[in-house]
Amino acid sequence: MSGTENVCAREGCSFHAELVMIGETPLSAVYCGDACADFSWLRRALEASEPSTAVAECWQNLNALERILNARSEPFSVGPLIGESLYAG
Ligand SMILES: [Zn+2]
């Protein structure tokens, strides 16, 4: 855990994580938004994957995605990365 400020847990992100109410207890969220949470989930999944051509392509996509996330000016200008594709159909 880092410091007293609730900065988003994704590396390179300087947005603040919001407080979320769990029951009646306000807890600080780990990430500033769904995009960062999904990004970290994807990165962990890739780190756990055996190196392959497909995984290398995924890393390239992830790095491009990281640039988009680092360049945005609002935490929610990029929405959930995973949910949309899951529920689109
Ligand atoms: Zn973030």
JSON list of C-alpha atoms and ligand atoms in Angstrom, two decimals:
[
{"chain": "A", "resi": 1, "resn": "MET", "atom": "CA", "xyz": [0.00, 0.00, 0.00]},
{"chain": "A", "resi": 2, "resn": "SER", "atom": "CA", "xyz": [1.34, 3.40, -0.90]},
{"chain": "A", "resi": 3, "resn": "GLY", "atom": "CA", "xyz": [0.97, 6.57, 1.11]},
{"chain": "A", "resi": 4, "resn": "THR", "atom": "CA", "xyz": [-2.20, 8.23, 2.19]},
{"chain": "A", "resi": 5, "resn": "GLU", "atom": "CA", "xyz": [-3.48, 9.30, -1.20]},
{"chain": "A", "resi": 6, "resn": "ASN", "atom": "CA", "xyz": [-5.78, 6.95, -3.02]},
{"chain": "A", "resi": 7, "resn": "VAL", "atom": "CA", "xyz": [-3.98, 7.02, -6.29]},
{"chain": "A", "resi": 8, "resn": "CYS", "atom": "CA", "xyz": [-5.04, 4.43, -8.83]},
{"chain": "A", "resi": 9, "resn": "ALA", "atom": "CA", "xyz": [-3.13, 1.17, -8.50]},
{"chain": "A", "resi": 10, "resn": "ARG", "atom": "CA", "xyz": [-2.35, 0.96, -12.22]},
{"chain": "A", "resi": 11, "resn": "GLU", "atom": "CA", "xyz": [1.23, 1.96, -12.93]},
{"chain": "A", "resi": 12, "resn": "GLY", "atom": "CA", "xyz": [1.43, 5.23, -14.81]},
{"chain": "A", "resi": 13, "resn": "CYS", "atom": "CA", "xyz": [-2.01, 6.40, -13.75]},
{"chain": "A", "resi": 14, "resn": "SER", "atom": "CA", "xyz": [-2.30, 9.49, -11.58]},
{"chain": "A", "resi": 15, "resn": "PHE", "atom": "CA", "xyz": [-6.06, 9.61, -11.19]},
{"chain": "A", "resi": 16, "resn": "HIS", "atom": "CA", "xyz": [-7.47, 9.16, -7.72]},
{"chain": "A", "resi": 17, "resn": "ALA", "atom": "CA", "xyz": [-9.47, 6.10, -6.86]},
{"chain": "A", "resi": 18, "resn": "GLU", "atom": "CA", "xyz": [-12.98, 6.88, -5.70]},
{"chain": "A", "resi": 19, "resn": "LEU", "atom": "CA", "xyz": [-14.53, 5.78, -2.44]},
{"chain": "A", "resi": 20, "resn": "VAL", "atom": "CA", "xyz": [-17.05, 3.03, -2.92]},
{"chain": "A", "resi": 21, "resn": "MET", "atom": "CA", "xyz": [-19.74, 2.11, -0.41]},
{"chain": "A", "resi": 22, "resn": "ILE", "atom": "CA", "xyz": [-19.65, -1.52, 0.67]},
{"chain": "A", "resi": 23, "resn": "GLY", "atom": "CA", "xyz": [-22.79, -1.78, 2.75]},
{"chain": "A", "resi": 24, "resn": "GLU", "atom": "CA", "xyz": [-22.46, 1.29, 5.00]},
{"chain": "A", "resi": 25, "resn": "THR", "atom": "CA", "xyz": [-18.67, 1.35, 4.98]},
{"chain": "A", "resi": 26, "resn": "PRO", "atom": "CA", "xyz": [-16.82, 3.63, 2.57]},
{"chain": "A", "resi": 27, "resn": "LEU", "atom": "CA", "xyz": [-13.81, 1.80, 1.20]},
{"chain": "A", "resi": 28, "resn": "SER", "atom": "CA", "xyz": [-11.30, 3.21, -1.20]},
{"chain": "A", "resi": 29, "resn": "ALA", "atom": "CA", "xyz": [-11.37, 1.59, -4.58]},
{"chain": "A", "resi": 30, "resn": "VAL", "atom": "CA", "xyz": [-8.09, 0.25, -5.90]},
{"chain": "A", "resi": 31, "resn": "TYR", "atom": "CA", "xyz": [-8.44, 1.69, -9.40]},
{"chain": "A", "resi": 32, "resn": "CYS", "atom": "CA", "xyz": [-9.79, 5.02, -10.65]},
{"chain": "A", "resi": 33, "resn": "GLY", "atom": "CA", "xyz": [-12.17, 3.28, -13.01]},
{"chain": "A", "resi": 34, "resn": "ASP", "atom": "CA", "xyz": [-13.11, 0.15, -14.83]},
{"chain": "A", "resi": 35, "resn": "ALA", "atom": "CA", "xyz": [-10.58, 0.65, -17.61]},
{"chain": "A", "resi": 36, "resn": "CYS", "atom": "CA", "xyz": [-7.61, 0.55, -15.23]},
{"chain": "A", "resi": 37, "resn": "ALA", "atom": "CA", "xyz": [-9.00, -2.43, -13.34]},
{"chain": "A", "resi": 38, "resn": "ASP", "atom": "CA", "xyz": [-9.52, -4.32, -16.59]},
{"chain": "A", "resi": 39, "resn": "PHE", "atom": "CA", "xyz": [-6.09, -3.33, -17.87]},
{"chain": "A", "resi": 40, "resn": "SER", "atom": "CA", "xyz": [-4.40, -4.72, -14.76]},
{"chain": "A", "resi": 41, "resn": "TRP", "atom": "CA", "xyz": [-6.44, -7.90, -15.03]},
{"chain": "A", "resi": 42, "resn": "LEU", "atom": "CA", "xyz": [-5.37, -8.32, -18.68]},
{"chain": "A", "resi": 43, "resn": "ARG", "atom": "CA", "xyz": [-1.73, -7.68, -17.84]},
{"chain": "A", "resi": 44, "resn": "ARG", "atom": "CA", "xyz": [-1.75, -10.29, -15.08]},
{"chain": "A", "resi": 45, "resn": "ALA", "atom": "CA", "xyz": [-3.38, -12.76, -17.45]},
{"chain": "A", "resi": 46, "resn": "LEU", "atom": "CA", "xyz": [-0.68, -12.11, -20.05]},
{"chain": "A", "resi": 47, "resn": "GLU", "atom": "CA", "xyz": [2.12, -12.36, -17.50]},
{"chain": "A", "resi": 48, "resn": "ALA", "atom": "CA", "xyz": [0.78, -15.79, -16.57]},
{"chain": "A", "resi": 49, "resn": "SER", "atom": "CA", "xyz": [0.74, -16.90, -20.20]},
{"chain": "A", "resi": 50, "resn": "GLU", "atom": "CA", "xyz": [3.45, -18.92, -21.90]},
{"chain": "A", "resi": 51, "resn": "PRO", "atom": "CA", "xyz": [5.32, -16.79, -24.46]},
{"chain": "A", "resi": 52, "resn": "SER", "atom": "CA", "xyz": [3.98, -17.28, -27.96]},
{"chain": "A", "resi": 53, "resn": "THR", "atom": "CA", "xyz": [3.30, -15.29, -31.11]},
{"chain": "A", "resi": 54, "resn": "ALA", "atom": "CA", "xyz": [-0.28, -14.67, -30.04]},
{"chain": "A", "resi": 55, "resn": "VAL", "atom": "CA", "xyz": [0.81, -13.54, -26.58]},
{"chain": "A", "resi": 56, "resn": "ALA", "atom": "CA", "xyz": [3.39, -11.21, -28.12]},
{"chain": "A", "resi": 57, "resn": "GLU", "atom": "CA", "xyz": [0.64, -9.62, -30.21]},
{"chain": "A", "resi": 58, "resn": "CYS", "atom": "CA", "xyz": [-1.48, -9.22, -27.10]},
{"chain": "A", "resi": 59, "resn": "TRP", "atom": "CA", "xyz": [1.40, -7.43, -25.37]},
{"chain": "A", "resi": 60, "resn": "GLN", "atom": "CA", "xyz": [1.61, -5.01, -28.30]},
{"chain": "A", "resi": 61, "resn": "ASN", "atom": "CA", "xyz": [-2.12, -4.34, -28.03]},
{"chain": "A", "resi": 62, "resn": "LEU", "atom": "CA", "xyz": [-1.79, -3.90, -24.30]},
{"chain": "A", "resi": 63, "resn": "ASN", "atom": "CA", "xyz": [1.07, -1.44, -24.69]},
{"chain": "A", "resi": 64, "resn": "ALA", "atom": "CA", "xyz": [-0.99, 0.57, -27.18]},
{"chain": "A", "resi": 65, "resn": "LEU", "atom": "CA", "xyz": [-3.87, 0.48, -24.73]},
{"chain": "A", "resi": 66, "resn": "GLU", "atom": "CA", "xyz": [-1.59, 1.70, -21.95]},
{"chain": "A", "resi": 67, "resn": "ARG", "atom": "CA", "xyz": [-0.67, 4.74, -24.04]},
{"chain": "A", "resi": 68, "resn": "ILE", "atom": "CA", "xyz": [-4.36, 5.52, -24.52]},
{"chain": "A", "resi": 69, "resn": "LEU", "atom": "CA", "xyz": [-5.02, 5.17, -20.80]},
{"chain": "A", "resi": 70, "resn": "ASN", "atom": "CA", "xyz": [-2.03, 7.34, -19.91]},
{"chain": "A", "resi": 71, "resn": "ALA", "atom": "CA", "xyz": [-3.12, 10.04, -22.37]},
{"chain": "A", "resi": 72, "resn": "ARG", "atom": "CA", "xyz": [-6.73, 10.39, -21.29]},
{"chain": "A", "resi": 73, "resn": "SER", "atom": "CA", "xyz": [-7.73, 13.42, -19.25]},
{"chain": "A", "resi": 74, "resn": "GLU", "atom": "CA", "xyz": [-10.70, 11.91, -17.44]},
{"chain": "A", "resi": 75, "resn": "PRO", "atom": "CA", "xyz": [-10.73, 8.56, -15.60]},
{"chain": "A", "resi": 76, "resn": "PHE", "atom": "CA", "xyz": [-13.92, 7.51, -17.38]},
{"chain": "A", "resi": 77, "resn": "SER", "atom": "CA", "xyz": [-13.10, 8.68, -20.91]},
{"chain": "A", "resi": 78, "resn": "VAL", "atom": "CA", "xyz": [-12.20, 5.05, -21.53]},
{"chain": "A", "resi": 79, "resn": "GLY", "atom": "CA", "xyz": [-14.93, 2.68, -20.39]},
{"chain": "A", "resi": 80, "resn": "PRO", "atom": "CA", "xyz": [-14.75, -0.92, -19.26]},
{"chain": "A", "resi": 81, "resn": "LEU", "atom": "CA", "xyz": [-12.45, -2.92, -21.52]},
{"chain": "A", "resi": 82, "resn": "ILE", "atom": "CA", "xyz": [-13.75, -6.37, -20.79]},
{"chain": "A", "resi": 83, "resn": "GLY", "atom": "CA", "xyz": [-17.43, -5.97, -20.01]},
{"chain": "A", "resi": 84, "resn": "GLU", "atom": "CA", "xyz": [-18.43, -4.49, -23.35]},
{"chain": "A", "resi": 85, "resn": "SER", "atom": "CA", "xyz": [-17.14, -7.35, -25.41]},
{"chain": "A", "resi": 86, "resn": "LEU", "atom": "CA", "xyz": [-18.64, -9.86, -23.00]},
{"chain": "A", "resi": 87, "resn": "TYR", "atom": "CA", "xyz": [-22.10, -8.36, -23.12]},
{"chain": "A", "resi": 88, "resn": "ALA", "atom": "CA", "xyz": [-22.13, -7.04, -26.67]},
{"chain": "A", "resi": 89, "resn": "GLY", "atom": "CA", "xyz": [-23.72, -10.17, -28.07]},
{"chain": "B", "resi": 1, "resn": "ZN", "atom": "ZN", "xyz": [-6.37, 4.55, -13.20]}
]
